[in-house]
XYZ file of C-alpha atoms in Angstrom:
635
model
C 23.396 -40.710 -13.132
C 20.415 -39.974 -15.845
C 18.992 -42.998 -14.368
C 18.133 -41.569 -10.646
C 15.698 -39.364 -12.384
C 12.606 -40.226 -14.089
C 9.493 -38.340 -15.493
C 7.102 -36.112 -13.277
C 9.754 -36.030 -10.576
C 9.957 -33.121 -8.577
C 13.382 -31.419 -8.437
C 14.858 -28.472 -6.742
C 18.335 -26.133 -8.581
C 19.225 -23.443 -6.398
C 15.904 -23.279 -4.651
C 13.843 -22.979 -7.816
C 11.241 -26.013 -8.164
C 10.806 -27.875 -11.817
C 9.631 -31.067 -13.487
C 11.506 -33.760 -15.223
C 9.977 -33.862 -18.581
C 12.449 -35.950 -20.580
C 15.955 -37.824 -19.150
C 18.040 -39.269 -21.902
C 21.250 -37.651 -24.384
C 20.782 -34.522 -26.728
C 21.925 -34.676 -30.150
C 25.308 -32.452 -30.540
C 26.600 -33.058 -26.787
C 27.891 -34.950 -25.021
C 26.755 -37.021 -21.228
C 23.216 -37.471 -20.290
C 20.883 -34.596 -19.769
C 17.407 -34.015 -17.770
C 14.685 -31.935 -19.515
C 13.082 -29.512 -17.187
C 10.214 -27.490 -16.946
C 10.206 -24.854 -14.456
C 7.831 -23.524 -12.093
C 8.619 -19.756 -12.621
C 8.695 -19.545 -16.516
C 11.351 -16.909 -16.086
C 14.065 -19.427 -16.032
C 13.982 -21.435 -18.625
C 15.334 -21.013 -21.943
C 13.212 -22.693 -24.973
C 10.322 -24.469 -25.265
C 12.293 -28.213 -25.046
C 13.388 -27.955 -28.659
C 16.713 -28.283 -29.654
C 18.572 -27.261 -32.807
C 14.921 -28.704 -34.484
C 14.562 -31.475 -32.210
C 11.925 -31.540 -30.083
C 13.065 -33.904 -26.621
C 9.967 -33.053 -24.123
C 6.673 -30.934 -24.304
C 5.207 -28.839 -22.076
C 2.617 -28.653 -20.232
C -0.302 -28.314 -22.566
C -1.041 -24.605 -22.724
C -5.096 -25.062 -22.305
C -6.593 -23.600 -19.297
C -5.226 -24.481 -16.035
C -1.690 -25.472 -17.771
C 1.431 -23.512 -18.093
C 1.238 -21.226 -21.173
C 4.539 -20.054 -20.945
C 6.148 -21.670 -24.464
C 9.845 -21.066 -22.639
C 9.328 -22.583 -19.384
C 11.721 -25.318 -20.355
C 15.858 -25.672 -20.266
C 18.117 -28.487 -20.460
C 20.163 -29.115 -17.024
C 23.516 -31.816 -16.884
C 22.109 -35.108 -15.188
C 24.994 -35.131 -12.752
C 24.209 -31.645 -11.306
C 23.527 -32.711 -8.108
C 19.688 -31.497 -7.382
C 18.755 -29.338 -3.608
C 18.211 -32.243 -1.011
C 14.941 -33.164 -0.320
C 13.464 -33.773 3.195
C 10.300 -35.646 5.063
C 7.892 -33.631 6.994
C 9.072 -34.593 10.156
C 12.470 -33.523 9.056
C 11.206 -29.878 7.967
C 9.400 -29.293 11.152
C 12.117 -30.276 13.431
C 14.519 -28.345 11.112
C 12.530 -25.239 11.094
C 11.056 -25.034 14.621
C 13.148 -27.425 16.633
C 17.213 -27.061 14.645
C 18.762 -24.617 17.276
C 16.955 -25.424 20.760
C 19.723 -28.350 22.769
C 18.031 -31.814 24.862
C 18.576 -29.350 27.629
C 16.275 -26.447 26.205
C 19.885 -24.379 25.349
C 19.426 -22.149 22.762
C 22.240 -22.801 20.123
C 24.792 -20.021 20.210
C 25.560 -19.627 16.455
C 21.818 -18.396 16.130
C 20.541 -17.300 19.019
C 23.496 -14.934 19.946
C 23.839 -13.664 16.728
C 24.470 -10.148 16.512
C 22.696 -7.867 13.772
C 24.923 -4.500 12.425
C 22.686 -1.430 11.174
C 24.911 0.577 9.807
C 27.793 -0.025 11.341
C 26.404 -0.529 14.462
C 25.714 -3.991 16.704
C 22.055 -4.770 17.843
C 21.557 -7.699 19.745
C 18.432 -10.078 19.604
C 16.695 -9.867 23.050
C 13.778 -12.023 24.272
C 13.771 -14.072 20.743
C 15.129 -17.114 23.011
C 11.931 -17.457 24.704
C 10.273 -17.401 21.777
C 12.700 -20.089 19.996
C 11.911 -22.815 23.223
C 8.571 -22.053 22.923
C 7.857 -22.860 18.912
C 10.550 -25.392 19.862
C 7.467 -27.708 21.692
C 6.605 -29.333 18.942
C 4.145 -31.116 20.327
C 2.035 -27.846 21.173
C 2.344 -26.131 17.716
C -0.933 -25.271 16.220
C -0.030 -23.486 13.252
C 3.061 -24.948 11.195
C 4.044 -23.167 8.172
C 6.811 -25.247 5.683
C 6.166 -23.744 2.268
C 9.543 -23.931 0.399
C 10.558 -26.767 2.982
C 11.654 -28.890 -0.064
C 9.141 -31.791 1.348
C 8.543 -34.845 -0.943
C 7.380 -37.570 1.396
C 5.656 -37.812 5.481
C 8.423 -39.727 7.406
C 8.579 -40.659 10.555
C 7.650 -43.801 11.986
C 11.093 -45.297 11.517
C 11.985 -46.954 15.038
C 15.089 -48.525 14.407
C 16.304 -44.551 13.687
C 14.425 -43.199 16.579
C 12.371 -41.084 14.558
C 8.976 -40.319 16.020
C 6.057 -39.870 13.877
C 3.884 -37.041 12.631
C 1.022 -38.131 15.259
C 3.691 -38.319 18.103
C 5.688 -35.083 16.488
C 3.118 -32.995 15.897
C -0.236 -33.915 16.554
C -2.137 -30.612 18.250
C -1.897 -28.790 14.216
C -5.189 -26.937 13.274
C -3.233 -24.774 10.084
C -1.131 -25.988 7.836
C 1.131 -24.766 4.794
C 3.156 -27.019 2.685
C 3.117 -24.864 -0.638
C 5.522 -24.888 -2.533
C 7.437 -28.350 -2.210
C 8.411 -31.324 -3.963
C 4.894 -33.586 -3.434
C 4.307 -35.395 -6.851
C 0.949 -36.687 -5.911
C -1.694 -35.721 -3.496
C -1.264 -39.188 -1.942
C 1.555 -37.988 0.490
C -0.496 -35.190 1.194
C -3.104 -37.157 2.446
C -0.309 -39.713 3.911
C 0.566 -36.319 6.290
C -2.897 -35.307 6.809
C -4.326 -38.827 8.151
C -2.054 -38.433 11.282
C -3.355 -34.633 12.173
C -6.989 -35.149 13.687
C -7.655 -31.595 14.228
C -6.457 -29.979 10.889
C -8.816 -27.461 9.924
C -6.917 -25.346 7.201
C -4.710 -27.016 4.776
C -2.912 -24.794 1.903
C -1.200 -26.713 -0.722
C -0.374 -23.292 -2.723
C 2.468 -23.499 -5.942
C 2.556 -27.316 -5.891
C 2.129 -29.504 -9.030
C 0.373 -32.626 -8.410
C -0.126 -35.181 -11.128
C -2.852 -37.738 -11.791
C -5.836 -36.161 -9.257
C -8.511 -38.178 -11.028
C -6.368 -41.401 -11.037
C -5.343 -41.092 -7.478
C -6.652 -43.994 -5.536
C -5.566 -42.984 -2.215
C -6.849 -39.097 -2.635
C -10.395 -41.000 -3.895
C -10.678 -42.699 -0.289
C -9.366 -39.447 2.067
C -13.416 -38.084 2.519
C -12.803 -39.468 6.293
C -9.316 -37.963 6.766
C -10.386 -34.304 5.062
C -13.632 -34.423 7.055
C -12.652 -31.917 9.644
C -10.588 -29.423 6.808
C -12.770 -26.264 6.477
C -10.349 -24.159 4.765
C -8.482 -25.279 1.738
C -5.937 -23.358 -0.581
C -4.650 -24.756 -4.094
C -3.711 -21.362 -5.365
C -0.419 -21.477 -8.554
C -1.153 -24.827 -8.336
C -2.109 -25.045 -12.698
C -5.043 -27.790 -11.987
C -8.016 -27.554 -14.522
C -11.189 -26.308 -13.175
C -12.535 -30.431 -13.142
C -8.947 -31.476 -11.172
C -9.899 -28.712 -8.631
C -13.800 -29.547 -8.447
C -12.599 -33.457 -7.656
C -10.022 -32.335 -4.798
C -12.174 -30.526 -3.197
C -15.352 -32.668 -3.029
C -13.394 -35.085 -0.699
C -13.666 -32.294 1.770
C -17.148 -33.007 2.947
C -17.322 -29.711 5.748
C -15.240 -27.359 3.401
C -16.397 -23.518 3.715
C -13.572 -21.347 2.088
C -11.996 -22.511 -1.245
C -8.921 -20.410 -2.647
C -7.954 -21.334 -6.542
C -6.723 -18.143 -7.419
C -3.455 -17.313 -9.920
C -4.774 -20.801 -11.774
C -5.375 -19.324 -15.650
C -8.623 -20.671 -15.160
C -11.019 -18.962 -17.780
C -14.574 -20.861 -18.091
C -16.210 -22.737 -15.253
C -18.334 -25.970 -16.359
C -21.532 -26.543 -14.356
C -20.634 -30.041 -14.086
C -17.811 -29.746 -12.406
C -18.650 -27.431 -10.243
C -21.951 -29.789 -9.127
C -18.503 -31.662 -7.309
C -18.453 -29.047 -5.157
C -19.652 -29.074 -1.445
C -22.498 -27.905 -0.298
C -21.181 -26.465 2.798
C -18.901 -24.016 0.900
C -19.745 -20.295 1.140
C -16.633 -18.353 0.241
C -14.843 -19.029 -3.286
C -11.610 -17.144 -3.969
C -10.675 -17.093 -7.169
C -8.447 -14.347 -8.051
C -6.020 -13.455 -10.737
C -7.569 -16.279 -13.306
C -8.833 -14.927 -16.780
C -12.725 -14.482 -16.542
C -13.229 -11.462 -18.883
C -17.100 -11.913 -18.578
C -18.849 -12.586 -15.440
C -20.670 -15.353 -18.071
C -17.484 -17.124 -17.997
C -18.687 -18.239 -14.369
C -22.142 -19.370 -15.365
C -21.085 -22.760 -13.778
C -21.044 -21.358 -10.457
C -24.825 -20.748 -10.864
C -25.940 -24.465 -9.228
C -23.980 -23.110 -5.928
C -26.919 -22.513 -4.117
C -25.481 -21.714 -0.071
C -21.979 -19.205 -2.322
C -21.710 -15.672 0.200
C -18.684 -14.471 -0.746
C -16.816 -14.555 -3.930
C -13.868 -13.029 -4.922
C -12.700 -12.261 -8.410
C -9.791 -9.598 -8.162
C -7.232 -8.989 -10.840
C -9.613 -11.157 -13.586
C -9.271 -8.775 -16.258
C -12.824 -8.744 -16.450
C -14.162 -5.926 -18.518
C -17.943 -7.368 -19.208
C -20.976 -9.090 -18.292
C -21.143 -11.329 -21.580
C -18.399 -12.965 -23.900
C -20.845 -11.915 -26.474
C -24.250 -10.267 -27.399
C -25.469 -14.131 -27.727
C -25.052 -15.046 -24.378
C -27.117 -14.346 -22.024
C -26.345 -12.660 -18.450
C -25.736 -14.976 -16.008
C -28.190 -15.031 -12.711
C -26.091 -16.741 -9.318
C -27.700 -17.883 -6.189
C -29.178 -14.821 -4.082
C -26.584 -15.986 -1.102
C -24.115 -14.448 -2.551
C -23.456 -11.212 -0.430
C -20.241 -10.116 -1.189
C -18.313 -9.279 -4.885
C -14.836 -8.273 -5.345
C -14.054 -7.185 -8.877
C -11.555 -4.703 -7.879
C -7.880 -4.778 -10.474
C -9.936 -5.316 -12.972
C -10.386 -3.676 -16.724
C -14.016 -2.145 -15.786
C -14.591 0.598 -18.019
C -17.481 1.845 -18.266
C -21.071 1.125 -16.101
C -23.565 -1.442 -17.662
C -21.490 -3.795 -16.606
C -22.341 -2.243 -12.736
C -25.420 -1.752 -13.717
C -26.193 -5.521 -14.417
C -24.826 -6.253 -11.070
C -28.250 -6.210 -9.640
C -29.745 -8.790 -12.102
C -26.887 -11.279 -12.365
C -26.359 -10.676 -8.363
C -29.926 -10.067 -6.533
C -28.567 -10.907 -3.102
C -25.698 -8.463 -3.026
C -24.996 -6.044 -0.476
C -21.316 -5.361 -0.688
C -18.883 -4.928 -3.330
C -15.178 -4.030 -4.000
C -15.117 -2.201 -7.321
C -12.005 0.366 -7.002
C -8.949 0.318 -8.441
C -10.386 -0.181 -11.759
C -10.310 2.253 -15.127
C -13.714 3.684 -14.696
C -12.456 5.113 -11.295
C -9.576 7.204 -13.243
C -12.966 8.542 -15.747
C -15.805 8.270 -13.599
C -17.496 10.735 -16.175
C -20.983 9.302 -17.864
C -19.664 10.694 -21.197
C -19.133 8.047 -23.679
C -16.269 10.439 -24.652
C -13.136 10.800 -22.053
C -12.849 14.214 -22.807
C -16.091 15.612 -21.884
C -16.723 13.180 -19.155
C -13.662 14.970 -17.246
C -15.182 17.972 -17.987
C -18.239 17.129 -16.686
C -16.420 16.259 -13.619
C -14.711 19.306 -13.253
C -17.557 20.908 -13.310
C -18.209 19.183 -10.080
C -15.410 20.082 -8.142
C -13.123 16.372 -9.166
C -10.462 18.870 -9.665
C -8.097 15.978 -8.364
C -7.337 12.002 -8.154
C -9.072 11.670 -4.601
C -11.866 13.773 -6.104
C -11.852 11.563 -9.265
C -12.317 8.771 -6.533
C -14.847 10.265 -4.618
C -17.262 10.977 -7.857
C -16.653 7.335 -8.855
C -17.615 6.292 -5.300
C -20.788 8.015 -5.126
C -21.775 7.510 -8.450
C -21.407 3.274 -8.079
C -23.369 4.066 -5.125
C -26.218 6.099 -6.344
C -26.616 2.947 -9.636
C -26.765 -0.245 -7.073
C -29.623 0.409 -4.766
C -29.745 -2.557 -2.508
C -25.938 -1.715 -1.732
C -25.251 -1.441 1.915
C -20.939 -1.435 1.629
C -18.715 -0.121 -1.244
C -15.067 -0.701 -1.037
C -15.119 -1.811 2.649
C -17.108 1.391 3.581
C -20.631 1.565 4.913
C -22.808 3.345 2.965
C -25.354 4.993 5.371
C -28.819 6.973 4.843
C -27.185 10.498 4.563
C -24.499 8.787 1.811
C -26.834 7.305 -0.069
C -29.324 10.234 -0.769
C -26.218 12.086 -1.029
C -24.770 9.742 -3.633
C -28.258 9.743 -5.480
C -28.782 13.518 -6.008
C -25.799 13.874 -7.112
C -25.848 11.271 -9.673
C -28.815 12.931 -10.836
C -27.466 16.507 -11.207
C -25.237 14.626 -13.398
C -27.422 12.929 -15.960
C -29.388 16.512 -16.034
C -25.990 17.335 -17.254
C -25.262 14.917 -19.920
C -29.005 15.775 -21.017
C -28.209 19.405 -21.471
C -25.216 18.218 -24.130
C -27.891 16.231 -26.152
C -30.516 18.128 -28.493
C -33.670 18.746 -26.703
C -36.169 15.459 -27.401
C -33.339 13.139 -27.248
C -33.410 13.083 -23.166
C -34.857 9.382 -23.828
C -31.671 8.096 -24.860
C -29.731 9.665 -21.722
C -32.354 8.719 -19.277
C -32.572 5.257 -21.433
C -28.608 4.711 -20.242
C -29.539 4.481 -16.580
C -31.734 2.120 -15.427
C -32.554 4.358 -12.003
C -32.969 7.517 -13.881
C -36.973 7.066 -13.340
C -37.262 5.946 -9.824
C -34.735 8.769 -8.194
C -36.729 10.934 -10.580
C -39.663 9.937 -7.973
C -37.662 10.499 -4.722
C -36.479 13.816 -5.708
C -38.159 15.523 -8.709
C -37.071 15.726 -12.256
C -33.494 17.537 -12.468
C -33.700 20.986 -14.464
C -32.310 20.649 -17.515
C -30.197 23.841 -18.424
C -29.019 24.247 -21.930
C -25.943 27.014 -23.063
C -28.493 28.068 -25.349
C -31.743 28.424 -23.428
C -29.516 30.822 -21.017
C -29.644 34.940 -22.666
C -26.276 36.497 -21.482
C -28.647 39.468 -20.570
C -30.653 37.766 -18.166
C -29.697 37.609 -14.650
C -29.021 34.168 -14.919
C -26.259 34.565 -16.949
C -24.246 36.885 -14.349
C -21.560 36.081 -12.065
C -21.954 36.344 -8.347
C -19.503 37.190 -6.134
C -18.970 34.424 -3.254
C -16.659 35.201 -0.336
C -15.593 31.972 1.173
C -14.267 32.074 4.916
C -13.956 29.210 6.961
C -15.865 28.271 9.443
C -12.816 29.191 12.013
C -14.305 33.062 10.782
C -17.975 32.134 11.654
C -17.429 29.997 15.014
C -15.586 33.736 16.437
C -17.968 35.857 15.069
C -21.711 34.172 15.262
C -22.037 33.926 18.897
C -24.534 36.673 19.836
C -24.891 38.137 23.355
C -25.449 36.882 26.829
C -28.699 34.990 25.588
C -26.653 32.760 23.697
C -27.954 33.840 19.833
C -26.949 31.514 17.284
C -25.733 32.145 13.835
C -21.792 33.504 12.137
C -20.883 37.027 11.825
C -18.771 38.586 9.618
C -16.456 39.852 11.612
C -14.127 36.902 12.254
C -10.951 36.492 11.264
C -10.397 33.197 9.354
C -9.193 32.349 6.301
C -10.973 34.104 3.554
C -11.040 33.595 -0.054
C -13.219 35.369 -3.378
C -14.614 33.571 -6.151
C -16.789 34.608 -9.178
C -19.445 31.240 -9.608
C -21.963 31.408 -12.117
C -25.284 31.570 -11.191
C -26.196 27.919 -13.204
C -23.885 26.063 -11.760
C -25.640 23.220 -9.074
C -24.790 23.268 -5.159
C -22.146 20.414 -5.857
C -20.123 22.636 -8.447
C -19.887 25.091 -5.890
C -18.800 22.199 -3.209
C -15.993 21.276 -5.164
C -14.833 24.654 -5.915
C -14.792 25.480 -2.394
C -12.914 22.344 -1.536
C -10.347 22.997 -4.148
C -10.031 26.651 -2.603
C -9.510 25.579 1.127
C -7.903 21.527 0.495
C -11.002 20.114 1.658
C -13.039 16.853 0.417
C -16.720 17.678 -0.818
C -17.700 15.078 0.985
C -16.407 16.331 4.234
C -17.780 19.954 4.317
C -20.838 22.094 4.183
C -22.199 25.701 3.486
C -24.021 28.246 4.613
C -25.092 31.327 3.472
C -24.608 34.130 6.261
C -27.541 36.941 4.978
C -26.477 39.327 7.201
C -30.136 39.713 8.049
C -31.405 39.610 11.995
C -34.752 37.852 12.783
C -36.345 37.952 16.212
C -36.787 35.163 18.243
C -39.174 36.757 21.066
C -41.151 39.764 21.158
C -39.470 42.937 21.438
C -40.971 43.987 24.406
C -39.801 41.137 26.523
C -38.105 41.598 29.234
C -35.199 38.940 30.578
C -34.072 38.367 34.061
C -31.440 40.574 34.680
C -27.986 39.014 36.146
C -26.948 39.914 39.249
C -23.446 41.669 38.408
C -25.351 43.714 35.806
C -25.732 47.478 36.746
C -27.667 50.604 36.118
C -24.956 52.766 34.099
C -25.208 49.502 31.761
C -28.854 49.426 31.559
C -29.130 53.294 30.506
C -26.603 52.912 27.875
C -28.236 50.117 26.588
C -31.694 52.270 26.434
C -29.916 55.331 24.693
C -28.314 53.268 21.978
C -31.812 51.810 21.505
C -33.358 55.437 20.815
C -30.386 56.377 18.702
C -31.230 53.249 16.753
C -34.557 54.438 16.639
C -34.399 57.628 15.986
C -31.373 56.660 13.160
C -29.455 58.636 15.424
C -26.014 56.939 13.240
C -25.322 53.639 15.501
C -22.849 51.721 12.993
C -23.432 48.357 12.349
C -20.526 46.715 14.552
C -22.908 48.716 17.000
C -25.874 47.798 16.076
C -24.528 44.140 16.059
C -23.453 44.826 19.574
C -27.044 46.259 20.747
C -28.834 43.065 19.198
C -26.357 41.067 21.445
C -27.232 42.856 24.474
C -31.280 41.641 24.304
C -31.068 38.613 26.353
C -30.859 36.460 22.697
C -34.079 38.098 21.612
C -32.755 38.644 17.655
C -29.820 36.082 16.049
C -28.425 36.595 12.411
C -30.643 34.133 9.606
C -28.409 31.947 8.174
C -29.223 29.242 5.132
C -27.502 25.944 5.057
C -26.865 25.176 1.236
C -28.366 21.740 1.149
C -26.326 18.778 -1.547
C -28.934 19.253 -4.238
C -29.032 19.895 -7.740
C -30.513 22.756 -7.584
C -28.764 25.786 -9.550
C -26.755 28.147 -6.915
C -29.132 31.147 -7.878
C -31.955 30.015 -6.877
C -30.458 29.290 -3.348
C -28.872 32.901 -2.813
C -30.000 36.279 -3.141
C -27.845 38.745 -4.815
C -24.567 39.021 -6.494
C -22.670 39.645 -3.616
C -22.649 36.857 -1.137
C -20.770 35.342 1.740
C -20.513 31.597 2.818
C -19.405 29.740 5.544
C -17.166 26.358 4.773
C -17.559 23.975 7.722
C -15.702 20.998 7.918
C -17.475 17.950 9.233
């Protein structure tokens, strides 16, 4: 039996793939026994020693190899293996196995009932959909991964088994991850008879011999229409990859990711197309973006993708220099990464001058968005602003990657528009003025030396005020609380319509929600934001305030007369005019009244209200008093 193996074959126990690494007897047993090396690590056992003796090696753990050092086990050579199948086999199995000649739909499938606790669904309309994936001949997208493929087929007349051309031949998509291919050779055996293939993925295979492989060297004209190509868990080295994929002459999208790739040579990556524009290489182990200095000499690269990298820098060391890439590229996902802290951001700009979108969440510095070098203080600088909670948290992170890249048009897969940005940028500002009140004064150079924008937003929107604990005396009215009511803007929307003239602004005699907070005087409009969000379970970035004065300003002179409506009537008109000489005359008209006359002047007077603007301007120089009332709006 050991001798219907032999090395590099491609096997199959119990639907987990391996690799035949050593066939022969084991010292201490008896019978013949197959060395294996799996494709999920998990399974095996040892590293192919046994009691000392070592019978096979690994794949060599350098990059793009298995690093797993117990990926191996020892499995009886008559254990009979899962039985492989052709292509042909696999699609007729999968799309074709329980349609009849006659177009029947087989009844041990298609009639099938399903129980949900305890109870008996039937499958209705999935027939029609059966006979219809059953026309082989029409599929356009085929997916076989785990099909347990190891050869084309077909072609075999005297067993009346059609081809792949006569089979198949209208596929544009195509997965065969996963399977039992030992060399690219049979891919490219399948792939000669499907003239319209545009997407090929070859995902979890392990091929052997790329650079050897005469047939693969000779498939430019039978890849020339691919323009999508996947080799993703496949373990190739970054040169085996390079040399597949330059005999795709049109290829546009490239997908390598979950490889343990960790450097990128130039060389090899001069193999690479010049048509390609979107490289995916996620979940490899780049921790510097100089790691992919090779990618440099791809001159037409848009998009490139390099999720779950564990990046956490922009050089391996001081020594190297920051890498510069092609200003094509548009588009960088670093998101699952171990980002920490913002030069690397910062650098994004240099070692990226084309980009205009980037995916940068779910990384550490969006749990301590803070610009504290200490964690401690940098959340309670952000308390300060309102982050009170995780989407808060999120939110400061947001706006604060924002305000740092200024060519950036989308963060996270969100636009960033006008209003956002300036937004984004005073804010960030308010918050260096804050890390420069924590530093002796003269030392604002080495804050303002940490971000690079720090002088040009400076220029768009004046030098923060820097406002020390010390520089404030606790008998100065600085120092002092002010009372804020909050009430939503439910309260001002019933209360700030003014009479028949249609006089804007919110009263204060509605009856929403209304809550009371003491807010020192120092703190910046976004402080105040975020505690009023916190208060009411809004986002800062979704709400606004204004300051109702309770002051009335004229709109038209006083002596102005309006058209008078039709239904109106004299009794009304000679109230109004005695309630204007008991005004006068202070003749003791409340204020609810006095509200009430104001109304009745045709719109002539409306209440002055103050929208508190996002600035970082301290929240007593935008109010007067200690007694105040604000409107939260939600927009």
């Amino acid at each position: 039996m050991a001798t219907n193996f032999h090395i590099g074959q491609r096997l199959s126990f119990d639907s987990s793939l391996c690799t035949v690494r050593y066939v022969g007897e084991v010292a201490g047993t008896t019978g013949a026994w197959i060395g294996v090396e799996w494709d999920n690590a998990s399974r095996g056992k040892h590293a192919g020693v046994h009691k000392g003796v070592r019978y096979l090696t690994l794949t060599p753990p350098h990059e793009g190899k298995n690093k797993s050092p117990t990926a191996a086990s020892f499995v009886r050579a008559t254990r009979r293996p899962d039985w492989p199948r052709s292509f042909v086999s696999a699609v007729q199995d999968k799309y074709a196995s329980e349609v009849g000649a006659d177009g029947s739909v087989s009844a041990g499938v298609g009639a099938r009932a399903i129980v949900f606790s305890g109870k008996v669904a039937e499958e209705v309309g999935f027939d029609k959909v059966r006979r219809q994936l059953a026309r082989l001949d029409e599929l356009k997208v085929v997916i076989l991964d785990g099909m347990l493929i190891d050869s084309a087929g077909g072609g075999d007349e005297a067993a009346g088994e059609k081809s792949i051309a006569e089979t198949c031949p209208r596929i544009t998509e195509l997965d065969i991850s996963r399977n039992l291919f030992e060399r690219l050779a049979t891919v490219v055996e399948i792939c000669a008879q499907l003239k319209d293939l545009k997407g090929l993925r070859l995902n979890g295979n392990r091929f052997t011999d790329i650079v050897g492989d005469e047939v693969l060297n000779t498939a430019q004209s039978i890849f020339a229409g691919v323009r999508e190509l996947a080799l993703e868990e496949t373990l190739l080295t970054w040169e085996e990859i390079c040399h597949v994929a330059s005999k795709f002459p049109a290829l546009t999208s490239l997908q390598v990711g979950t490889n343990q790739l960790s450097s990128l040579s130039e060389t090899a990556s001069l193999q690479l197309p010049a048509t390609l524009t979107t490289l995916n290489l996620e979940y490899n182990d780049f921790t510097a973006l100089s790691d992919l200095a090779g990618l440099t000499v791809l001159k037409n690269l848009r998009n490139l993708h390099l999720k779950g990298c564990n990046t956490t820098s922009v050089a391996s060391s001081p020594s190297i220099q920051a890498p510069v890439f092609p200003s094509t590229i548009q588009y960088l996902d670093i998101s699952y990464n171990q980002v920490s802290s913002w030069p690397l951001v910062d650098a994004l700009p240099h070692s990226f001058p084309g980009l205009s979108s980037l995916r940068l969440s779910h990384n550490p510095i969006y749990e301590n968005p803070g610009l504290d070098s200490d964690p401690d203080s940098s959340r309670t600088s952000a308390a300060a602003g309102g982050s009170g909670g995780s989407a808060t948290v999120t939110e400061e992170a947001y706006m604060i990657a924002v305000a740092r890249l200024a060519p950036l048009r989308a963060l996270n897969f969100s636009a960033v528009t006008p209003d956002d940005r300036t937004n984004a940028e005073m804010f960030y500002l308010s918050r260096i003025a804050q890390q420069m009140a924590a530093v002796p004064e003269g030392a604002e150079a080495s804050v303002a030396a940490r971000h690079p924008r720090y002088a040009e937003l400076c220029d768009l929107y004046g030098e923060p005020a820097v406002v020390r604990a010390s520089d404030v005396n606790p008998n100065f009215l600085e120092a002092r609380l002010v009372n804020v009511r909050f009430v939503t803007s439910a309260a001002g929307a019933a209360s700030g319509g003014s009479g028949a003239g249609g006089g804007g602004g919110g009263g204060e005699g509605g009856k929403g929600e209304e809550k009371t907070a003491q807010i020192p005087k120092s703190l910046d409009v976004y402080a105040v934001k975020g505690i009023a969000a916190r208060m009411f379970g809004l986002s800062p970035l979704r709400l606004g305030l204004v300051w109702e004065t309770g002051e009335w300003d004229p709109v038209a002179d006083y002596d102005y007369v309006p058209e008078e409506d039709e239904d109106s009537s004299e009794g009304e008109e000679a109230e109004a005019a005695m309630e204007k000489r008991q005004a006068l005359s202070g003749g003791g008209v409340g204020a609810v009244d006095e509200e009430k006359m104001m109304a009745r002047k045709g719109g002539r007077w409306v209440k002055r209200e103050v929208e508190l603007k996002d600035s970082p301007r301290q929240f007593g120089f935008c109010v007067d008093g200690l007694d105040v009332r604000i409107r939260v709006e939600a927009r």
